[in-house]
Every structure is written in structure tokens, then in C-alpha cells.
PDB file of C-alpha atoms in Angstrom:
ATOM      1  CA  MET A   1     -50.442   0.797  10.732  1.00 49.00           C
ATOM      2  CA  ALA A   2     -52.499   3.833  11.852  1.00 49.00           C
ATOM      3  CA  SER A   3     -54.156   4.356  15.265  1.00 49.00           C
ATOM      4  CA  PRO A   4     -57.972   4.759  15.592  1.00 49.00           C
ATOM      5  CA  ASP A   5     -57.582   8.557  15.320  1.00 52.00           C
ATOM      6  CA  ASN A   6     -55.640   8.089  12.063  1.00 52.00           C
ATOM      7  CA  THR A   7     -52.347   9.158  13.690  1.00 49.00           C
ATOM      8  CA  PRO A   8     -49.485   7.084  12.223  1.00 48.00           C
ATOM      9  CA  ALA A   9     -48.239   4.588  14.758  1.00 49.00           C
ATOM     10  CA  VAL A  10     -44.567   4.624  15.747  1.00 45.00           C
ATOM     11  CA  GLU A  11     -42.857   1.274  15.462  1.00 44.00           C
ATOM     12  CA  PRO A  12     -40.993   0.273  18.645  1.00 45.00           C
ATOM     13  CA  GLU A  13     -37.198   0.224  18.383  1.00 42.00           C
ATOM     14  CA  SER A  14     -37.235  -3.566  18.640  1.00 42.00           C
ATOM     15  CA  GLN A  15     -39.102  -3.739  15.322  1.00 45.00           C
ATOM     16  CA  LEU A  16     -36.695  -1.488  13.432  1.00 41.00           C
ATOM     17  CA  PRO A  17     -34.388  -3.201  10.927  1.00 45.00           C
ATOM     18  CA  PRO A  18     -31.265  -4.498  12.728  1.00 45.00           C
ATOM     19  CA  THR A  19     -28.574  -2.251  11.287  1.00 41.00           C
ATOM     20  CA  HIS A  20     -25.763  -4.477  12.492  1.00 42.00           C
ATOM     21  CA  ASP A  21     -26.983  -7.314  10.289  1.00 41.00           C
ATOM     22  CA  ALA A  22     -27.251  -5.283   7.072  1.00 40.00           C
ATOM     23  CA  PRO A  23     -24.735  -6.062   4.315  1.00 39.00           C
ATOM     24  CA  HIS A  24     -21.742  -3.745   4.509  1.00 40.00           C
ATOM     25  CA  PRO A  25     -19.273  -4.107   1.627  1.00 44.00           C
ATOM     26  CA  ALA A  26     -15.651  -3.513   2.547  1.00 44.00           C
ATOM     27  CA  PRO A  27     -13.667  -0.792   0.785  1.00 46.00           C
ATOM     28  CA  ARG A  28     -11.128  -1.922  -1.778  1.00 63.00           C
ATOM     29  CA  MET A  29      -8.275  -0.402   0.221  1.00 65.00           C
ATOM     30  CA  GLY A  30      -7.550  -0.514   3.932  1.00 59.00           C
ATOM     31  CA  GLU A  31      -7.465   2.312   6.459  1.00 61.00           C
ATOM     32  CA  HIS A  32      -3.680   2.211   6.471  1.00 60.00           C
ATOM     33  CA  CYS A  33      -3.529   2.671   2.692  1.00 61.00           C
ATOM     34  CA  VAL A  34      -5.207   6.072   2.948  1.00 61.00           C
ATOM     35  CA  SER A  35      -3.789   7.388   6.232  1.00 63.00           C
ATOM     36  CA  GLU A  36      -0.519   7.565   8.116  1.00 70.00           C
ATOM     37  CA  ARG A  37       0.765   7.756  11.668  1.00 68.00           C
ATOM     38  CA  THR A  38       2.853  10.853  12.272  1.00 67.00           C
ATOM     39  CA  ASP A  39       5.834  11.354  14.554  1.00 72.00           C
ATOM     40  CA  PRO A  40       7.359  14.864  14.782  1.00 72.00           C
ATOM     41  CA  ASP A  41      10.722  13.370  15.791  1.00 75.00           C
ATOM     42  CA  ILE A  42      11.077  11.420  12.536  1.00 80.00           C
ATOM     43  CA  SER A  43      12.531  13.017   9.401  1.00 85.00           C
ATOM     44  CA  SER A  44      13.718  11.802   6.017  1.00 92.00           C
ATOM     45  CA  SER A  45      17.111  12.384   4.408  1.00 93.00           C
ATOM     46  CA  GLY A  46      16.363  12.510   0.668  1.00 96.00           C
ATOM     47  CA  GLU A  47      14.875  15.174  -1.569  1.00 97.00           C
ATOM     48  CA  VAL A  48      11.810  15.744  -3.735  1.00 97.00           C
ATOM     49  CA  VAL A  49      12.610  16.768  -7.319  1.00 97.00           C
ATOM     50  CA  LYS A  50      10.647  17.117 -10.540  1.00 96.00           C
ATOM     51  CA  LEU A  51      11.239  14.725 -13.420  1.00 94.00           C
ATOM     52  CA  GLY A  52       9.201  15.941 -16.354  1.00 89.00           C
ATOM     53  CA  LYS A  53       5.713  16.526 -14.973  1.00 91.00           C
ATOM     54  CA  THR A  54       6.093  14.195 -12.008  1.00 96.00           C
ATOM     55  CA  GLU A  55       7.468  14.791  -8.537  1.00 97.00           C
ATOM     56  CA  VAL A  56       9.771  12.060  -7.253  1.00 98.00           C
ATOM     57  CA  TYR A  57      11.502  11.476  -3.949  1.00 98.00           C
ATOM     58  CA  ILE A  58      15.199  10.601  -4.367  1.00 98.00           C
ATOM     59  CA  SER A  59      17.227   8.813  -1.685  1.00 98.00           C
ATOM     60  CA  ARG A  60      20.880   8.049  -2.305  1.00 97.00           C
ATOM     61  CA  PRO A  61      23.108   5.296  -0.928  1.00 97.00           C
ATOM     62  CA  ALA A  62      26.583   5.942   0.412  1.00 92.00           C
ATOM     63  CA  ASP A  63      28.180   4.568  -2.780  1.00 89.00           C
ATOM     64  CA  VAL A  64      26.257   5.666  -5.873  1.00 84.00           C
ATOM     65  CA  SER A  65      28.927   4.300  -8.205  1.00 84.00           C
ATOM     66  CA  ASN A  66      27.995   0.739  -7.288  1.00 89.00           C
ATOM     67  CA  ALA A  67      24.252   1.057  -6.724  1.00 96.00           C
ATOM     68  CA  PRO A  68      21.370  -0.602  -8.546  1.00 97.00           C
ATOM     69  CA  LEU A  69      18.173   1.363  -9.146  1.00 97.00           C
ATOM     70  CA  LEU A  70      15.174   0.679  -6.902  1.00 98.00           C
ATOM     71  CA  VAL A  71      11.748   2.129  -7.688  1.00 98.00           C
ATOM     72  CA  LEU A  72       9.451   2.359  -4.656  1.00 98.00           C
ATOM     73  CA  LEU A  73       5.710   2.517  -5.382  1.00 98.00           C
ATOM     74  CA  THR A  74       3.685   3.853  -2.472  1.00 96.00           C
ATOM     75  CA  ASN A  75       0.357   3.498  -0.768  1.00 93.00           C
ATOM     76  CA  ALA A  76      -2.338   6.116  -1.385  1.00 90.00           C
ATOM     77  CA  VAL A  77      -0.818   8.821   0.845  1.00 90.00           C
ATOM     78  CA  GLY A  78       1.940   9.227  -1.688  1.00 92.00           C
ATOM     79  CA  VAL A  79       5.353  10.727  -2.135  1.00 94.00           C
ATOM     80  CA  HIS A  80       5.127  13.486   0.505  1.00 94.00           C
ATOM     81  CA  SER A  81       4.412  11.051   3.330  1.00 92.00           C
ATOM     82  CA  VAL A  82       7.373  11.164   5.726  1.00 92.00           C
ATOM     83  CA  ASN A  83       6.854   7.492   6.564  1.00 92.00           C
ATOM     84  CA  ASN A  84       7.073   6.567   2.886  1.00 94.00           C
ATOM     85  CA  GLN A  85      10.163   8.742   2.504  1.00 96.00           C
ATOM     86  CA  VAL A  86      11.858   7.073   5.472  1.00 95.00           C
ATOM     87  CA  GLN A  87      10.948   3.700   3.964  1.00 96.00           C
ATOM     88  CA  ALA A  88      12.805   4.795   0.814  1.00 97.00           C
ATOM     89  CA  ASP A  89      15.763   5.912   2.952  1.00 97.00           C
ATOM     90  CA  HIS A  90      15.966   2.421   4.453  1.00 97.00           C
ATOM     91  CA  PHE A  91      16.370   0.887   1.006  1.00 98.00           C
ATOM     92  CA  ALA A  92      19.015   3.505   0.194  1.00 98.00           C
ATOM     93  CA  SER A  93      20.906   2.518   3.345  1.00 97.00           C
ATOM     94  CA  ALA A  94      20.857  -1.044   1.976  1.00 97.00           C
ATOM     95  CA  GLY A  95      22.767   0.152  -1.099  1.00 97.00           C
ATOM     96  CA  TYR A  96      20.070   1.120  -3.606  1.00 98.00           C
ATOM     97  CA  PHE A  97      19.585   4.383  -5.471  1.00 98.00           C
ATOM     98  CA  VAL A  98      15.903   4.886  -4.690  1.00 98.00           C
ATOM     99  CA  VAL A  99      13.343   6.725  -6.778  1.00 98.00           C
ATOM    100  CA  MET A 100       9.816   7.058  -5.349  1.00 98.00           C
ATOM    101  CA  PRO A 101       7.415   8.685  -7.849  1.00 98.00           C
ATOM    102  CA  ASP A 102       4.179  10.515  -7.224  1.00 97.00           C
ATOM    103  CA  LEU A 103       1.772   7.964  -8.677  1.00 96.00           C
ATOM    104  CA  PHE A 104      -1.186  10.339  -8.352  1.00 94.00           C
ATOM    105  CA  ASN A 105      -0.128  13.614 -10.020  1.00 89.00           C
ATOM    106  CA  GLY A 106      -0.616  15.561  -6.805  1.00 86.00           C
ATOM    107  CA  ASP A 107      -3.865  13.768  -5.951  1.00 81.00           C
ATOM    108  CA  ALA A 108      -2.716  11.616  -3.035  1.00 82.00           C
ATOM    109  CA  PHE A 109      -5.605  10.570  -0.794  1.00 78.00           C
ATOM    110  CA  LYS A 110      -6.393  13.326   1.701  1.00 74.00           C
ATOM    111  CA  THR A 111      -7.264  12.134   5.174  1.00 60.00           C
ATOM    112  CA  ALA A 112      -6.606  12.801   8.840  1.00 46.00           C
ATOM    113  CA  THR A 113      -3.394  11.511  10.371  1.00 50.00           C
ATOM    114  CA  ALA A 114      -2.918   9.574  13.568  1.00 47.00           C
ATOM    115  CA  SER A 115      -0.384  10.499  16.228  1.00 43.00           C
ATOM    116  CA  ASP A 116       1.993   8.420  18.297  1.00 43.00           C
ATOM    117  CA  ALA A 117       1.264  10.610  21.313  1.00 41.00           C
ATOM    118  CA  PRO A 118       0.313   8.486  24.355  1.00 41.00           C
ATOM    119  CA  ALA A 119      -3.316   8.431  25.357  1.00 38.00           C
ATOM    120  CA  GLN A 120      -4.399  10.236  28.511  1.00 39.00           C
ATOM    121  CA  GLU A 121      -4.517   8.087  31.590  1.00 38.00           C
ATOM    122  CA  GLU A 122      -8.004   9.258  32.548  1.00 38.00           C
ATOM    123  CA  GLN A 123     -10.601   8.406  29.948  1.00 41.00           C
ATOM    124  CA  GLU A 124     -14.362   8.596  29.912  1.00 45.00           C
ATOM    125  CA  PRO A 125     -16.108   5.329  30.762  1.00 49.00           C
ATOM    126  CA  VAL A 126     -16.868   3.221  27.712  1.00 47.00           C
ATOM    127  CA  ARG A 127     -20.568   3.085  26.924  1.00 55.00           C
ATOM    128  CA  GLN A 128     -22.456   0.932  24.477  1.00 59.00           C
ATOM    129  CA  PRO A 129     -23.350   2.877  21.302  1.00 57.00           C
ATOM    130  CA  SER A 130     -27.013   3.769  20.890  1.00 58.00           C
ATOM    131  CA  LEU A 131     -28.979   3.032  17.749  1.00 53.00           C
ATOM    132  CA  LEU A 132     -28.363   6.625  16.632  1.00 48.00           C
ATOM    133  CA  ASP A 133     -24.634   6.229  17.283  1.00 47.00           C
ATOM    134  CA  LYS A 134     -24.585   3.071  15.140  1.00 43.00           C
ATOM    135  CA  ILE A 135     -26.347   4.855  12.306  1.00 47.00           C
ATOM    136  CA  LYS A 136     -23.874   7.744  12.505  1.00 38.00           C
ATOM    137  CA  ILE A 137     -20.894   5.355  12.481  1.00 43.00           C
ATOM    138  CA  ARG A 138     -22.254   3.480   9.484  1.00 51.00           C
ATOM    139  CA  THR A 139     -22.883   6.764   7.682  1.00 43.00           C
ATOM    140  CA  VAL A 140     -19.295   7.929   8.242  1.00 41.00           C
ATOM    141  CA  GLU A 141     -17.949   4.552   7.108  1.00 49.00           C
ATOM    142  CA  GLY A 142     -20.154   4.669   4.033  1.00 49.00           C
ATOM    143  CA  VAL A 143     -18.946   8.168   3.135  1.00 49.00           C
ATOM    144  CA  LYS A 144     -15.307   7.111   3.464  1.00 56.00           C
ATOM    145  CA  MET A 145     -15.896   4.019   1.325  1.00 66.00           C
ATOM    146  CA  PHE A 146     -17.498   6.241  -1.299  1.00 58.00           C
ATOM    147  CA  MET A 147     -14.536   8.647  -1.173  1.00 74.00           C
ATOM    148  CA  ILE A 148     -12.081   5.760  -1.592  1.00 69.00           C
ATOM    149  CA  ASP A 149     -14.009   4.373  -4.555  1.00 77.00           C
ATOM    150  CA  MET A 150     -14.193   7.808  -6.179  1.00 81.00           C
ATOM    151  CA  TRP A 151     -10.467   8.276  -5.651  1.00 79.00           C
ATOM    152  CA  LEU A 152      -9.695   4.844  -7.099  1.00 80.00           C
ATOM    153  CA  ALA A 153     -11.781   5.674 -10.160  1.00 83.00           C
ATOM    154  CA  ARG A 154      -9.268   8.462 -10.877  1.00 88.00           C
ATOM    155  CA  HIS A 155      -6.252   6.179 -10.427  1.00 79.00           C
ATOM    156  CA  THR A 156      -6.717   3.162 -12.644  1.00 89.00           C
ATOM    157  CA  PRO A 157      -3.963   1.254 -14.467  1.00 93.00           C
ATOM    158  CA  GLU A 158      -4.794   3.351 -17.543  1.00 94.00           C
ATOM    159  CA  ASN A 159      -3.800   6.455 -15.574  1.00 93.00           C
ATOM    160  CA  THR A 160      -1.038   5.014 -13.387  1.00 96.00           C
ATOM    161  CA  ASP A 161       0.980   2.875 -15.830  1.00 96.00           C
ATOM    162  CA  PRO A 162       1.991   5.866 -18.010  1.00 96.00           C
ATOM    163  CA  ILE A 163       3.201   7.799 -14.952  1.00 96.00           C
ATOM    164  CA  ILE A 164       5.489   4.936 -13.946  1.00 97.00           C
ATOM    165  CA  ASP A 165       6.658   4.406 -17.517  1.00 96.00           C
ATOM    166  CA  ASN A 166       7.508   8.091 -18.010  1.00 96.00           C
ATOM    167  CA  VAL A 167       9.326   8.315 -14.674  1.00 97.00           C
ATOM    168  CA  LEU A 168      11.464   5.250 -15.426  1.00 96.00           C
ATOM    169  CA  THR A 169      12.416   6.744 -18.792  1.00 96.00           C
ATOM    170  CA  ALA A 170      13.241  10.104 -17.182  1.00 96.00           C
ATOM    171  CA  VAL A 171      15.300   8.448 -14.434  1.00 97.00           C
ATOM    172  CA  LYS A 172      17.406   6.698 -17.053  1.00 95.00           C
ATOM    173  CA  GLU A 173      17.972   9.938 -18.975  1.00 95.00           C
ATOM    174  CA  THR A 174      18.817  11.933 -15.839  1.00 96.00           C
ATOM    175  CA  TYR A 175      20.648   9.607 -13.456  1.00 96.00           C
ATOM    176  CA  GLU A 176      21.979   6.591 -15.341  1.00 94.00           C
ATOM    177  CA  HIS A 177      25.765   6.137 -14.866  1.00 93.00           C
ATOM    178  CA  LYS A 178      25.771   9.249 -12.634  1.00 93.00           C
ATOM    179  CA  GLU A 179      23.802   8.047  -9.622  1.00 94.00           C
ATOM    180  CA  TYR A 180      23.347   4.320 -10.260  1.00 96.00           C
ATOM    181  CA  ALA A 181      24.894   1.508 -12.296  1.00 94.00           C
ATOM    182  CA  PRO A 182      22.432   0.301 -14.958  1.00 93.00           C
ATOM    183  CA  SER A 183      24.367  -2.941 -15.357  1.00 93.00           C
ATOM    184  CA  LEU A 184      23.171  -3.886 -11.850  1.00 94.00           C
ATOM    185  CA  GLY A 185      19.528  -3.760 -12.927  1.00 94.00           C
ATOM    186  CA  THR A 186      16.299  -2.151 -11.791  1.00 97.00           C
ATOM    187  CA  TYR A 187      14.281  -3.410  -8.831  1.00 98.00           C
ATOM    188  CA  VAL A 188      10.719  -2.508  -7.861  1.00 98.00           C
ATOM    189  CA  VAL A 189       9.062  -2.536  -4.436  1.00 98.00           C
ATOM    190  CA  GLY A 190       5.380  -1.747  -3.948  1.00 98.00           C
ATOM    191  CA  TYR A 191       3.241  -1.274  -0.845  1.00 96.00           C
ATOM    192  CA  CYS A 192      -0.581  -1.452  -0.760  1.00 93.00           C
ATOM    193  CA  PHE A 193      -1.746   0.477  -3.865  1.00 94.00           C
ATOM    194  CA  GLY A 194       1.777   0.323  -5.295  1.00 96.00           C
ATOM    195  CA  GLY A 195       1.951  -3.453  -4.788  1.00 97.00           C
ATOM    196  CA  LYS A 196      -0.239  -4.146  -7.819  1.00 96.00           C
ATOM    197  CA  TYR A 197       2.072  -2.094 -10.036  1.00 97.00           C
ATOM    198  CA  ALA A 198       5.223  -3.703  -8.664  1.00 98.00           C
ATOM    199  CA  LEU A 199       3.691  -7.033  -9.657  1.00 97.00           C
ATOM    200  CA  ARG A 200       2.780  -5.740 -13.126  1.00 96.00           C
ATOM    201  CA  LEU A 201       6.358  -4.551 -13.615  1.00 97.00           C
ATOM    202  CA  ALA A 202       7.520  -8.135 -13.048  1.00 97.00           C
ATOM    203  CA  GLY A 203       5.744  -8.874 -16.338  1.00 95.00           C
ATOM    204  CA  PRO A 204       5.977  -7.487 -19.870  1.00 92.00           C
ATOM    205  CA  GLN A 205       5.672  -3.857 -18.705  1.00 90.00           C
ATOM    206  CA  GLY A 206       9.007  -4.068 -16.918  1.00 93.00           C
ATOM    207  CA  GLU A 207      11.035  -5.667 -19.690  1.00 92.00           C
ATOM    208  CA  LYS A 208      11.984  -2.485 -21.532  1.00 91.00           C
ATOM    209  CA  HIS A 209      13.111  -0.906 -18.255  1.00 94.00           C
ATOM    210  CA  GLY A 210      15.380  -3.786 -17.269  1.00 94.00           C
ATOM    211  CA  VAL A 211      13.389  -4.821 -14.207  1.00 97.00           C
ATOM    212  CA  VAL A 212      15.231  -7.682 -12.495  1.00 97.00           C
ATOM    213  CA  ALA A 213      12.828  -8.477  -9.650  1.00 98.00           C
ATOM    214  CA  SER A 214       9.879  -7.080  -7.702  1.00 98.00           C
ATOM    215  CA  ALA A 215       8.680  -7.097  -4.097  1.00 98.00           C
ATOM    216  CA  VAL A 216       5.020  -6.756  -3.101  1.00 98.00           C
ATOM    217  CA  ALA A 217       3.865  -5.897   0.423  1.00 97.00           C
ATOM    218  CA  HIS A 218       0.156  -6.415   1.222  1.00 95.00           C
ATOM    219  CA  GLY A 219      -0.893  -5.383  -2.265  1.00 94.00           C
ATOM    220  CA  THR A 220      -4.423  -4.216  -3.009  1.00 92.00           C
ATOM    221  CA  LEU A 221      -6.598  -4.534  -6.123  1.00 91.00           C
ATOM    222  CA  ILE A 222      -4.485  -7.467  -7.348  1.00 94.00           C
ATOM    223  CA  GLN A 223      -6.241  -9.753  -9.810  1.00 91.00           C
ATOM    224  CA  LYS A 224      -5.587 -13.105 -11.445  1.00 91.00           C
ATOM    225  CA  GLU A 225      -4.288 -11.413 -14.600  1.00 92.00           C
ATOM    226  CA  ASP A 226      -1.530  -9.690 -12.646  1.00 95.00           C
ATOM    227  CA  PHE A 227      -0.073 -13.102 -11.733  1.00 96.00           C
ATOM    228  CA  GLU A 228      -0.423 -14.490 -15.239  1.00 95.00           C
ATOM    229  CA  GLY A 229       1.971 -11.898 -16.664  1.00 93.00           C
ATOM    230  CA  ILE A 230       4.866 -12.614 -14.279  1.00 96.00           C
ATOM    231  CA  LYS A 231       8.211 -13.108 -16.004  1.00 95.00           C
ATOM    232  CA  ARG A 232      10.641 -11.956 -13.309  1.00 97.00           C
ATOM    233  CA  PRO A 233      11.279 -13.034  -9.696  1.00 98.00           C
ATOM    234  CA  VAL A 234       8.786 -11.721  -7.125  1.00 98.00           C
ATOM    235  CA  VAL A 235       8.721 -11.799  -3.331  1.00 98.00           C
ATOM    236  CA  PHE A 236       5.442 -11.274  -1.468  1.00 98.00           C
ATOM    237  CA  ALA A 237       4.730 -10.177   2.100  1.00 98.00           C
ATOM    238  CA  CYS A 238       1.091 -11.070   2.753  1.00 97.00           C
ATOM    239  CA  VAL A 239      -1.235 -10.781   5.723  1.00 95.00           C
ATOM    240  CA  GLU A 240      -3.259 -13.791   6.778  1.00 94.00           C
ATOM    241  CA  ASN A 241      -7.004 -13.155   6.326  1.00 92.00           C
ATOM    242  CA  ASP A 242      -6.347  -9.826   4.600  1.00 92.00           C
ATOM    243  CA  PRO A 243      -9.665  -8.552   3.185  1.00 89.00           C
ATOM    244  CA  TYR A 244      -7.802  -6.387   0.655  1.00 91.00           C
ATOM    245  CA  PHE A 245      -5.647  -9.247  -0.685  1.00 91.00           C
ATOM    246  CA  PRO A 246      -7.897 -12.210   0.154  1.00 90.00           C
ATOM    247  CA  ASP A 247      -6.489 -15.663   0.860  1.00 92.00           C
ATOM    248  CA  ASP A 248      -8.305 -17.152  -2.153  1.00 92.00           C
ATOM    249  CA  ILE A 249      -6.691 -14.634  -4.536  1.00 93.00           C
ATOM    250  CA  ARG A 250      -3.310 -15.253  -2.925  1.00 95.00           C
ATOM    251  CA  GLU A 251      -3.618 -19.018  -3.288  1.00 95.00           C
ATOM    252  CA  GLN A 252      -4.890 -18.692  -6.849  1.00 96.00           C
ATOM    253  CA  GLY A 253      -1.813 -16.612  -7.588  1.00 96.00           C
ATOM    254  CA  ARG A 254       0.399 -19.227  -5.959  1.00 97.00           C
ATOM    255  CA  ARG A 255      -1.075 -21.931  -8.209  1.00 97.00           C
ATOM    256  CA  ILE A 256      -0.550 -19.795 -11.305  1.00 97.00           C
ATOM    257  CA  MET A 257       3.070 -19.109 -10.374  1.00 97.00           C
ATOM    258  CA  ASP A 258       3.677 -22.788  -9.620  1.00 97.00           C
ATOM    259  CA  GLU A 259       2.285 -23.744 -13.027  1.00 96.00           C
ATOM    260  CA  LYS A 260       4.534 -21.126 -14.667  1.00 94.00           C
ATOM    261  CA  LYS A 261       7.485 -22.366 -12.584  1.00 96.00           C
ATOM    262  CA  ALA A 262       7.997 -18.753 -11.583  1.00 96.00           C
ATOM    263  CA  ASP A 263      10.807 -17.695  -9.270  1.00 97.00           C
ATOM    264  CA  TYR A 264       8.901 -16.427  -6.259  1.00 98.00           C
ATOM    265  CA  GLN A 265       8.819 -16.350  -2.481  1.00 98.00           C
ATOM    266  CA  MET A 266       5.616 -15.838  -0.521  1.00 97.00           C
ATOM    267  CA  GLU A 267       5.720 -14.948   3.166  1.00 97.00           C
ATOM    268  CA  VAL A 268       2.397 -14.932   5.028  1.00 96.00           C
ATOM    269  CA  PHE A 269       2.483 -12.933   8.256  1.00 96.00           C
ATOM    270  CA  LYS A 270       0.037 -13.933  10.985  1.00 94.00           C
ATOM    271  CA  GLY A 271      -1.352 -11.669  13.692  1.00 93.00           C
ATOM    272  CA  VAL A 272      -0.556  -8.397  11.917  1.00 94.00           C
ATOM    273  CA  PRO A 273      -2.899  -5.926  10.192  1.00 92.00           C
ATOM    274  CA  HIS A 274      -2.937  -4.872   6.561  1.00 91.00           C
ATOM    275  CA  GLY A 275      -0.318  -2.176   6.013  1.00 89.00           C
ATOM    276  CA  PHE A 276       2.049  -3.482   8.671  1.00 93.00           C
ATOM    277  CA  ALA A 277       5.115  -3.399   6.408  1.00 93.00           C
ATOM    278  CA  VAL A 278       5.252   0.383   5.936  1.00 89.00           C
ATOM    279  CA  TYR A 279       7.590   2.141   8.344  1.00 85.00           C
ATOM    280  CA  ARG A 280       5.849   3.307  11.550  1.00 79.00           C
ATOM    281  CA  SER A 281       2.406   2.313  10.333  1.00 77.00           C
ATOM    282  CA  TYR A 282       1.527   0.953  13.756  1.00 84.00           C
ATOM    283  CA  PRO A 283       3.056   1.695  17.192  1.00 85.00           C
ATOM    284  CA  ALA A 284       2.845  -1.862  18.589  1.00 90.00           C
ATOM    285  CA  LYS A 285       6.281  -3.414  19.089  1.00 91.00           C
ATOM    286  CA  GLU A 286       5.343  -6.804  17.616  1.00 93.00           C
ATOM    287  CA  ILE A 287       4.032  -5.151  14.437  1.00 93.00           C
ATOM    288  CA  GLN A 288       7.186  -3.078  14.073  1.00 92.00           C
ATOM    289  CA  GLU A 289       9.222  -6.265  14.473  1.00 94.00           C
ATOM    290  CA  ALA A 290       7.211  -7.845  11.656  1.00 95.00           C
ATOM    291  CA  GLN A 291       7.840  -4.721   9.565  1.00 95.00           C
ATOM    292  CA  LYS A 292      11.597  -5.105  10.057  1.00 95.00           C
ATOM    293  CA  LYS A 293      11.419  -8.797   9.169  1.00 97.00           C
ATOM    294  CA  CYS A 294       9.541  -7.951   5.979  1.00 97.00           C
ATOM    295  CA  PHE A 295      12.176  -5.387   5.014  1.00 97.00           C
ATOM    296  CA  ASP A 296      14.977  -7.895   5.660  1.00 97.00           C
ATOM    297  CA  VAL A 297      13.168 -10.551   3.571  1.00 98.00           C
ATOM    298  CA  PHE A 298      12.782  -8.086   0.685  1.00 98.00           C
ATOM    299  CA  VAL A 299      16.409  -6.949   0.722  1.00 98.00           C
ATOM    300  CA  SER A 300      17.706 -10.523   0.972  1.00 97.00           C
ATOM    301  CA  PHE A 301      15.534 -11.663  -1.952  1.00 98.00           C
ATOM    302  CA  LEU A 302      16.404  -8.702  -4.179  1.00 97.00           C
ATOM    303  CA  ASN A 303      20.125  -8.882  -3.409  1.00 96.00           C
ATOM    304  CA  LYS A 304      20.250 -12.487  -4.663  1.00 93.00           C
ATOM    305  CA  ARG A 305      18.694 -11.672  -8.054  1.00 88.00           C
TER     306      ARG A 305
END
């Protein structure tokens, strides 16, 4: 509405659209999936090598003559993440010859890292965000969601499945009988982004590679069809009320696996965030305890198959 002198009237702030009530779709991957917490005192013990066109991180157990092969499929920060490398080292210490491929052909998600450094004791007083602050926050969140969606558009099953397939073939040609015992089988573990592909490898895609069993930790982008293809044992570590692996999808998957009489184990962790199972993802002691429990559940399940 205009004023008598035809000057446009300014609507009071109370009449502006309430930004906090506007629909805000969640990204298809969590913050943890595209970032990592760094610790300068932590280092890995394996090595990054090239197999064909793909970089892979290799971590060896103490006894390679009696080791099964374990393929670790990562979150979006990829093969050069020290936390992911240390996660691979943990499986190697449990007796597996571990291969962790670069699922993204050098295009791991680029983002800022968090630090374990303690916060300063003196902090500025907390103030309520202004309307402008809220708009800025929503803009930043929207940009990051857009970046995640654009990144995911480059890393679909059509692009990712061939990378995994080629790496598994190259591992067999390069390391079989030398670094691991093929008679002991191939196992697959996937976290976040990699969880979907660990589940797919428990189906027809894993048959030609001798996949014995898979483990999936807080997988993302998992759909009904991924459960329908299961032919091998699978263990799941899920987060209660996880927006990136929703409870309804999880329970739908459980029903499908029950109908198929699949060999599976599903652990639902309460009070932990998405991404908790990756080494040093979160500094809180109770989350790190849940991470260790998840690792122990995975190793126990895989060792029995």
C-alpha cells in the first residue's frame, strides 16, 4: 500500500513472512558425511597406492598369510581423510587386509574441518539472532544443501559402481595369495555414502567378487530396492530418528529382509548423531563409546560368517 504522497509504505517487521516457519528441506547427506574432525596427534599406518586409475588406501594386518579381504567404503570426505584411514587401520588390527578405494576419482567433498582444540574459557555473551542473522544462516544452509546436491549428482550408482567393480578386480590381480587369502572371502564395510554400496554388494553385484557379508553404518541414500537385492548376510548400525536413513525406510527394509529370511542383524543406537560410527567423528565420550561398540558389533558379525 502507498502513502498519501505516493511513497511506498514499509511493512513493519511483524508483518514480514516468518522465516522460521518456511519449509526447509533437509540435505540428503549429513554434516558429518561431508566434513571431518581433525586431530594433529592422530596418524594412520597404511599407505595410499594407485590401482589402475584409482587411488586406494591399503592397511595390512600382522599376518597377511591368513587374512581375509575387507573393502571399506567411505563417507564423502574420501580416502585421504586421516579418520577414515585410521578406521581402516582398526579393521586391519582385527586381522583383515583392508582396501579403501577413492570412490570419487579425486572429487571428495571439499569442506572446512573441525578441530578437537578446547574452546576458550571466555566467550562472548550469547545473543538472540536478528531477522537479518536468520536470513544469512538460512542462505548459508541453502548454499551448502545446493553444493551437496550438485556433488551427489556427480556420484550416482552409475558412476560409483564401476569404480568399486574395477578396484575389486585390480585387488584380486595384484594382491590375491600375496597379501590375503581368497579362500577366506571378501567382506565389505560402508559408512554414510559408502553404506549404500556396501548394501548393494550384499546382492548380485557382489557375487562375482566373492563377497561373504557386508556391514552398513548409518547409510545414506538407501532405498527399498537396495534391500530387495540382498543375498548375503548384512549387519546394520543405525541411528534412531536419523533424517538421512529414516526410521520408516529402516523398518521397511527390516520387513523385506524378514520376508526374504535374510541373515541380518540390525542395531539401533539411541542418543547419538548420524555419523557417530566413524573414528573420532565426535569428541563426546559417550559417542566414542558407541563408536567402539559399533566396531565390535561389526567385527563379531563378520568373523562369524
